[in-house]
mmCIF file of C-alpha atoms in Angstrom:
data_model
loop_
_atom_site.group_PDB
_atom_site.id
_atom_site.type_symbol
_atom_site.label_atom_id
_atom_site.label_comp_id
_atom_site.label_asym_id
_atom_site.label_seq_id
_atom_site.Cartn_x
_atom_site.Cartn_y
_atom_site.Cartn_z
ATOM 1 C CA UNK A 1122 -0.011 -0.008 -0.004
ATOM 2 C CA UNK A 1123 2.749 2.476 0.735
ATOM 3 C CA UNK A 1124 4.342 1.771 -2.692
ATOM 4 C CA UNK A 1125 1.009 2.119 -4.422
ATOM 5 C CA UNK A 1126 0.440 5.411 -2.705
ATOM 6 C CA UNK A 1127 3.826 6.706 -3.815
ATOM 7 C CA UNK A 1128 3.185 5.624 -7.396
ATOM 8 C CA UNK A 1129 -0.229 7.295 -7.354
ATOM 9 C CA UNK A 1130 1.271 10.445 -5.934
ATOM 10 C CA UNK A 1131 4.044 10.546 -8.601
ATOM 11 C CA UNK A 1132 1.783 9.859 -11.555
ATOM 12 C CA UNK A 1133 0.676 12.835 -13.651
ATOM 13 C CA UNK A 1134 -2.471 10.947 -14.613
ATOM 14 C CA UNK A 1135 -4.658 8.437 -12.790
ATOM 15 C CA UNK A 1136 -3.293 4.949 -12.533
ATOM 16 C CA UNK A 1137 -5.617 2.072 -13.364
ATOM 17 C CA UNK A 1138 -4.808 -0.739 -11.084
ATOM 18 C CA UNK A 1139 -6.004 -4.280 -11.511
ATOM 19 C CA UNK A 1140 -5.693 -7.361 -9.297
ATOM 20 C CA UNK A 1141 -5.639 -10.993 -10.158
ATOM 21 C CA UNK A 1142 -5.913 -13.839 -7.595
ATOM 22 C CA UNK A 1143 -3.569 -16.834 -7.661
ATOM 23 C CA UNK A 1144 -5.436 -19.082 -5.211
ATOM 24 C CA UNK A 1145 -8.214 -19.421 -2.639
ATOM 25 C CA UNK A 1146 -7.553 -20.555 0.843
ATOM 26 C CA UNK A 1147 -6.771 -24.260 1.191
ATOM 27 C CA UNK A 1148 -10.054 -25.120 2.881
ATOM 28 C CA UNK A 1149 -11.943 -23.974 -0.214
ATOM 29 C CA UNK A 1150 -10.047 -26.056 -2.659
ATOM 30 C CA UNK A 1151 -10.561 -29.618 -3.721
ATOM 31 C CA UNK A 1152 -7.001 -30.583 -3.026
ATOM 32 C CA UNK A 1153 -7.001 -29.004 0.438
ATOM 33 C CA UNK A 1154 -3.821 -26.977 -0.417
ATOM 34 C CA UNK A 1155 -3.133 -23.521 -1.786
ATOM 35 C CA UNK A 1156 -0.608 -25.126 -4.068
ATOM 36 C CA UNK A 1157 -1.028 -27.560 -6.852
ATOM 37 C CA UNK A 1158 -3.839 -28.725 -9.010
ATOM 38 C CA UNK A 1159 -7.144 -28.003 -7.286
ATOM 39 C CA UNK A 1160 -10.416 -26.395 -8.122
ATOM 40 C CA UNK A 1161 -12.901 -24.606 -5.872
ATOM 41 C CA UNK A 1162 -14.942 -27.236 -4.013
ATOM 42 C CA UNK A 1163 -18.468 -27.829 -5.158
ATOM 43 C CA UNK A 1164 -20.047 -25.830 -8.001
ATOM 44 C CA UNK A 1165 -21.027 -22.324 -8.862
ATOM 45 C CA UNK A 1166 -23.732 -20.956 -6.597
ATOM 46 C CA UNK A 1167 -22.664 -22.953 -3.522
ATOM 47 C CA UNK A 1168 -21.102 -21.737 -0.238
ATOM 48 C CA UNK A 1169 -17.539 -22.083 -1.460
ATOM 49 C CA UNK A 1170 -18.066 -20.137 -4.635
ATOM 50 C CA UNK A 1171 -20.084 -17.361 -2.848
ATOM 51 C CA UNK A 1172 -17.422 -17.159 -0.157
ATOM 52 C CA UNK A 1173 -14.665 -16.880 -2.705
ATOM 53 C CA UNK A 1174 -16.568 -14.164 -4.494
ATOM 54 C CA UNK A 1175 -16.897 -12.369 -1.213
ATOM 55 C CA UNK A 1176 -13.094 -12.512 -0.773
ATOM 56 C CA UNK A 1177 -12.863 -10.276 -3.798
ATOM 57 C CA UNK A 1178 -15.125 -7.727 -2.163
ATOM 58 C CA UNK A 1179 -13.260 -7.884 1.128
ATOM 59 C CA UNK A 1180 -10.046 -7.353 -0.765
ATOM 60 C CA UNK A 1181 -11.470 -4.243 -2.477
ATOM 61 C CA UNK A 1182 -12.960 -3.036 0.815
ATOM 62 C CA UNK A 1183 -9.625 -3.241 2.665
ATOM 63 C CA UNK A 1184 -7.704 -1.382 -0.008
ATOM 64 C CA UNK A 1185 -10.367 1.226 -0.204
ATOM 65 C CA UNK A 1186 -9.807 1.930 3.525
ATOM 66 C CA UNK A 1187 -6.400 3.084 2.406
ATOM 67 C CA UNK A 1188 -7.787 5.143 -0.503
ATOM 68 C CA UNK A 1189 -6.500 2.647 -3.094
ATOM 69 C CA UNK A 1190 -9.041 1.567 -5.597
ATOM 70 C CA UNK A 1191 -8.874 -0.926 -8.432
ATOM 71 C CA UNK A 1192 -9.934 -0.345 -11.923
ATOM 72 C CA UNK A 1193 -10.436 -4.066 -12.552
ATOM 73 C CA UNK A 1194 -10.043 -7.596 -11.104
ATOM 74 C CA UNK A 1195 -9.647 -10.791 -13.050
ATOM 75 C CA UNK A 1196 -11.609 -13.871 -12.112
ATOM 76 C CA UNK A 1197 -8.419 -16.004 -11.841
ATOM 77 C CA UNK A 1198 -4.817 -15.751 -12.891
ATOM 78 C CA UNK A 1199 -4.019 -18.473 -15.448
ATOM 79 C CA UNK A 1200 -7.072 -20.677 -14.740
ATOM 80 C CA UNK A 1201 -5.956 -23.414 -17.192
ATOM 81 C CA UNK A 1202 -2.410 -23.356 -15.907
ATOM 82 C CA UNK A 1203 -3.923 -24.837 -12.715
ATOM 83 C CA UNK A 1204 -4.263 -28.085 -14.629
ATOM 84 C CA UNK A 1205 -0.613 -28.119 -15.560
ATOM 85 C CA UNK A 1206 1.409 -26.230 -12.949
ATOM 86 C CA UNK A 1207 4.171 -27.706 -10.826
ATOM 87 C CA UNK A 1208 2.826 -28.986 -7.554
ATOM 88 C CA UNK A 1209 4.330 -26.037 -5.543
ATOM 89 C CA UNK A 1210 2.638 -23.280 -7.558
ATOM 90 C CA UNK A 1211 -0.377 -21.573 -5.889
ATOM 91 C CA UNK A 1212 -3.378 -21.803 -8.270
ATOM 92 C CA UNK A 1213 -7.018 -22.678 -8.831
ATOM 93 C CA UNK A 1214 -8.000 -24.517 -11.970
ATOM 94 C CA UNK A 1215 -11.010 -23.328 -13.878
ATOM 95 C CA UNK A 1216 -12.447 -24.427 -17.257
ATOM 96 C CA UNK A 1217 -14.152 -21.803 -19.341
ATOM 97 C CA UNK A 1218 -17.475 -23.188 -18.370
ATOM 98 C CA UNK A 1219 -16.635 -23.248 -14.650
ATOM 99 C CA UNK A 1220 -15.449 -19.637 -14.810
ATOM 100 C CA UNK A 1221 -18.514 -18.654 -16.786
ATOM 101 C CA UNK A 1222 -20.766 -20.114 -14.114
ATOM 102 C CA UNK A 1223 -18.688 -18.565 -11.275
ATOM 103 C CA UNK A 1224 -18.975 -15.172 -12.929
ATOM 104 C CA UNK A 1225 -22.694 -15.471 -13.678
ATOM 105 C CA UNK A 1226 -23.817 -16.822 -10.316
ATOM 106 C CA UNK A 1227 -21.249 -15.601 -7.782
ATOM 107 C CA UNK A 1228 -18.551 -13.098 -8.733
ATOM 108 C CA UNK A 1229 -20.557 -10.882 -11.067
ATOM 109 C CA UNK A 1230 -23.471 -10.418 -8.771
ATOM 110 C CA UNK A 1231 -21.118 -9.802 -5.745
ATOM 111 C CA UNK A 1232 -19.257 -7.060 -7.625
ATOM 112 C CA UNK A 1233 -22.560 -5.526 -8.892
ATOM 113 C CA UNK A 1234 -23.905 -5.409 -5.288
ATOM 114 C CA UNK A 1235 -20.757 -3.905 -3.856
ATOM 115 C CA UNK A 1236 -19.905 -0.242 -3.563
ATOM 116 C CA UNK A 1237 -16.992 -0.690 -5.935
ATOM 117 C CA UNK A 1238 -17.071 0.206 -9.567
ATOM 118 C CA UNK A 1239 -14.350 -2.270 -10.327
ATOM 119 C CA UNK A 1240 -14.499 -3.907 -13.743
ATOM 120 C CA UNK A 1241 -14.326 -7.706 -14.184
ATOM 121 C CA UNK A 1242 -11.976 -9.312 -16.575
ATOM 122 C CA UNK A 1243 -12.091 -12.965 -17.693
ATOM 123 C CA UNK A 1244 -9.477 -15.477 -19.013
ATOM 124 C CA UNK A 1245 -6.195 -13.899 -17.736
ATOM 125 C CA UNK A 1246 -4.351 -16.672 -19.492
ATOM 126 C CA UNK A 1247 -2.658 -17.335 -22.879
ATOM 127 C CA UNK A 1248 -4.241 -16.047 -25.938
ATOM 128 C CA UNK A 1249 -4.069 -19.635 -27.369
ATOM 129 C CA UNK A 1250 -7.386 -20.067 -25.534
ATOM 130 C CA UNK A 1251 -9.119 -17.419 -27.744
ATOM 131 C CA UNK A 1252 -11.659 -17.311 -29.115
ATOM 132 C CA UNK A 1253 -12.931 -20.475 -27.387
ATOM 133 C CA UNK A 1254 -12.826 -18.954 -23.807
ATOM 134 C CA UNK A 1255 -14.658 -15.897 -25.019
ATOM 135 C CA UNK A 1256 -17.355 -17.907 -26.750
ATOM 136 C CA UNK A 1257 -18.033 -19.941 -23.607
ATOM 137 C CA UNK A 1258 -18.034 -17.027 -21.109
ATOM 138 C CA UNK A 1259 -19.251 -14.135 -23.203
ATOM 139 C CA UNK A 1260 -21.608 -16.286 -25.184
ATOM 140 C CA UNK A 1261 -23.612 -16.562 -21.934
ATOM 141 C CA UNK A 1262 -25.699 -13.343 -21.636
ATOM 142 C CA UNK A 1263 -25.679 -13.373 -17.855
ATOM 143 C CA UNK A 1264 -21.989 -13.792 -17.542
ATOM 144 C CA UNK A 1265 -21.297 -11.286 -20.422
ATOM 145 C CA UNK A 1266 -23.108 -8.508 -18.687
ATOM 146 C CA UNK A 1267 -20.709 -8.623 -15.763
ATOM 147 C CA UNK A 1268 -17.487 -8.839 -17.866
ATOM 148 C CA UNK A 1269 -15.882 -5.708 -19.260
ATOM 149 C CA UNK A 1270 -13.041 -7.477 -21.175
ATOM 150 C CA UNK A 1271 -10.592 -10.322 -21.681
ATOM 151 C CA UNK A 1272 -7.207 -10.341 -19.964
ATOM 152 C CA UNK A 1273 -4.501 -12.068 -22.068
ATOM 153 C CA UNK A 1274 -0.901 -13.290 -21.435
ATOM 154 C CA UNK A 1275 1.708 -13.306 -24.126
ATOM 155 C CA UNK A 1276 3.949 -16.280 -23.474
ATOM 156 C CA UNK A 1277 2.624 -18.464 -26.233
ATOM 157 C CA UNK A 1278 1.945 -15.769 -28.877
ATOM 158 C CA UNK A 1279 4.323 -17.345 -31.335
ATOM 159 C CA UNK A 1280 2.122 -20.393 -31.553
ATOM 160 C CA UNK A 1281 -1.098 -18.650 -32.460
ATOM 161 C CA UNK A 1282 -1.244 -15.741 -34.940
ATOM 162 C CA UNK A 1283 -3.106 -12.662 -33.593
ATOM 163 C CA UNK A 1284 -5.776 -12.976 -36.379
ATOM 164 C CA UNK A 1285 -6.807 -16.354 -35.200
ATOM 165 C CA UNK A 1286 -7.051 -15.316 -31.596
ATOM 166 C CA UNK A 1287 -7.264 -11.587 -30.849
ATOM 167 C CA UNK A 1288 -8.906 -10.427 -34.122
ATOM 168 C CA UNK A 1289 -11.320 -13.389 -34.237
ATOM 169 C CA UNK A 1290 -12.387 -12.682 -30.612
ATOM 170 C CA UNK A 1291 -12.813 -8.986 -31.200
ATOM 171 C CA UNK A 1292 -14.990 -9.679 -34.212
ATOM 172 C CA UNK A 1293 -17.196 -11.946 -32.129
ATOM 173 C CA UNK A 1294 -17.387 -9.603 -29.093
ATOM 174 C CA UNK A 1295 -16.533 -6.035 -30.191
ATOM 175 C CA UNK A 1296 -18.057 -4.594 -27.062
ATOM 176 C CA UNK A 1297 -15.518 -6.353 -24.810
ATOM 177 C CA UNK A 1298 -11.921 -5.062 -24.818
ATOM 178 C CA UNK A 1299 -8.783 -7.240 -24.946
ATOM 179 C CA UNK A 1300 -5.891 -6.326 -22.641
ATOM 180 C CA UNK A 1301 -2.472 -7.793 -22.208
ATOM 181 C CA UNK A 1302 -2.103 -8.274 -18.483
ATOM 182 C CA UNK A 1303 1.015 -10.357 -18.032
ATOM 183 C CA UNK A 1304 4.210 -10.643 -19.903
ATOM 184 C CA UNK A 1305 7.960 -10.958 -19.221
ATOM 185 C CA UNK A 1306 11.232 -11.469 -21.126
ATOM 186 C CA UNK A 1307 13.346 -14.458 -20.472
ATOM 187 C CA UNK A 1308 10.350 -16.825 -20.016
ATOM 188 C CA UNK A 1309 11.954 -19.293 -22.581
ATOM 189 C CA UNK A 1310 15.484 -20.012 -21.439
ATOM 190 C CA UNK A 1311 16.645 -20.817 -24.966
ATOM 191 C CA UNK A 1312 15.885 -17.224 -26.140
#
């Protein structure tokens, strides 16, 4: 919070902050651990999903107490990586359908009811998953009304041309923006 406050004070224009969760508490996950391959217990609409959605609101509430607001949150950082990550990585696995249902039944309504005007982003994973992810999530009218845009990572960009992923998705859902949210150099050791 002190670093965010310094950055906000130094900026000549407003900073648009976004947050992206890596994992839920262990007691909410199917594997009983914050690390490794696990999903939220149960299914969308149940106590685990509603509680996890409320964690987002509590997070926003606590930062707001320090005059730090978030422009957006993502529903999950790399939801499909949760199926493939090393056992020590903190994550929650979501399929597109699971994330759609979580957004439609739990996270979207919780954000809409809250005092926060924070936007919601979906995917937050490799663009190789587009346009499929967008079709599943944004193809559902209930989920789509809560989602402002799609968060995309760049690590596997060389595999899928932008026309097949970004452009195709934009043509299908022109009212939802596409935003690169994670990237780094040196990801591939051989480059």
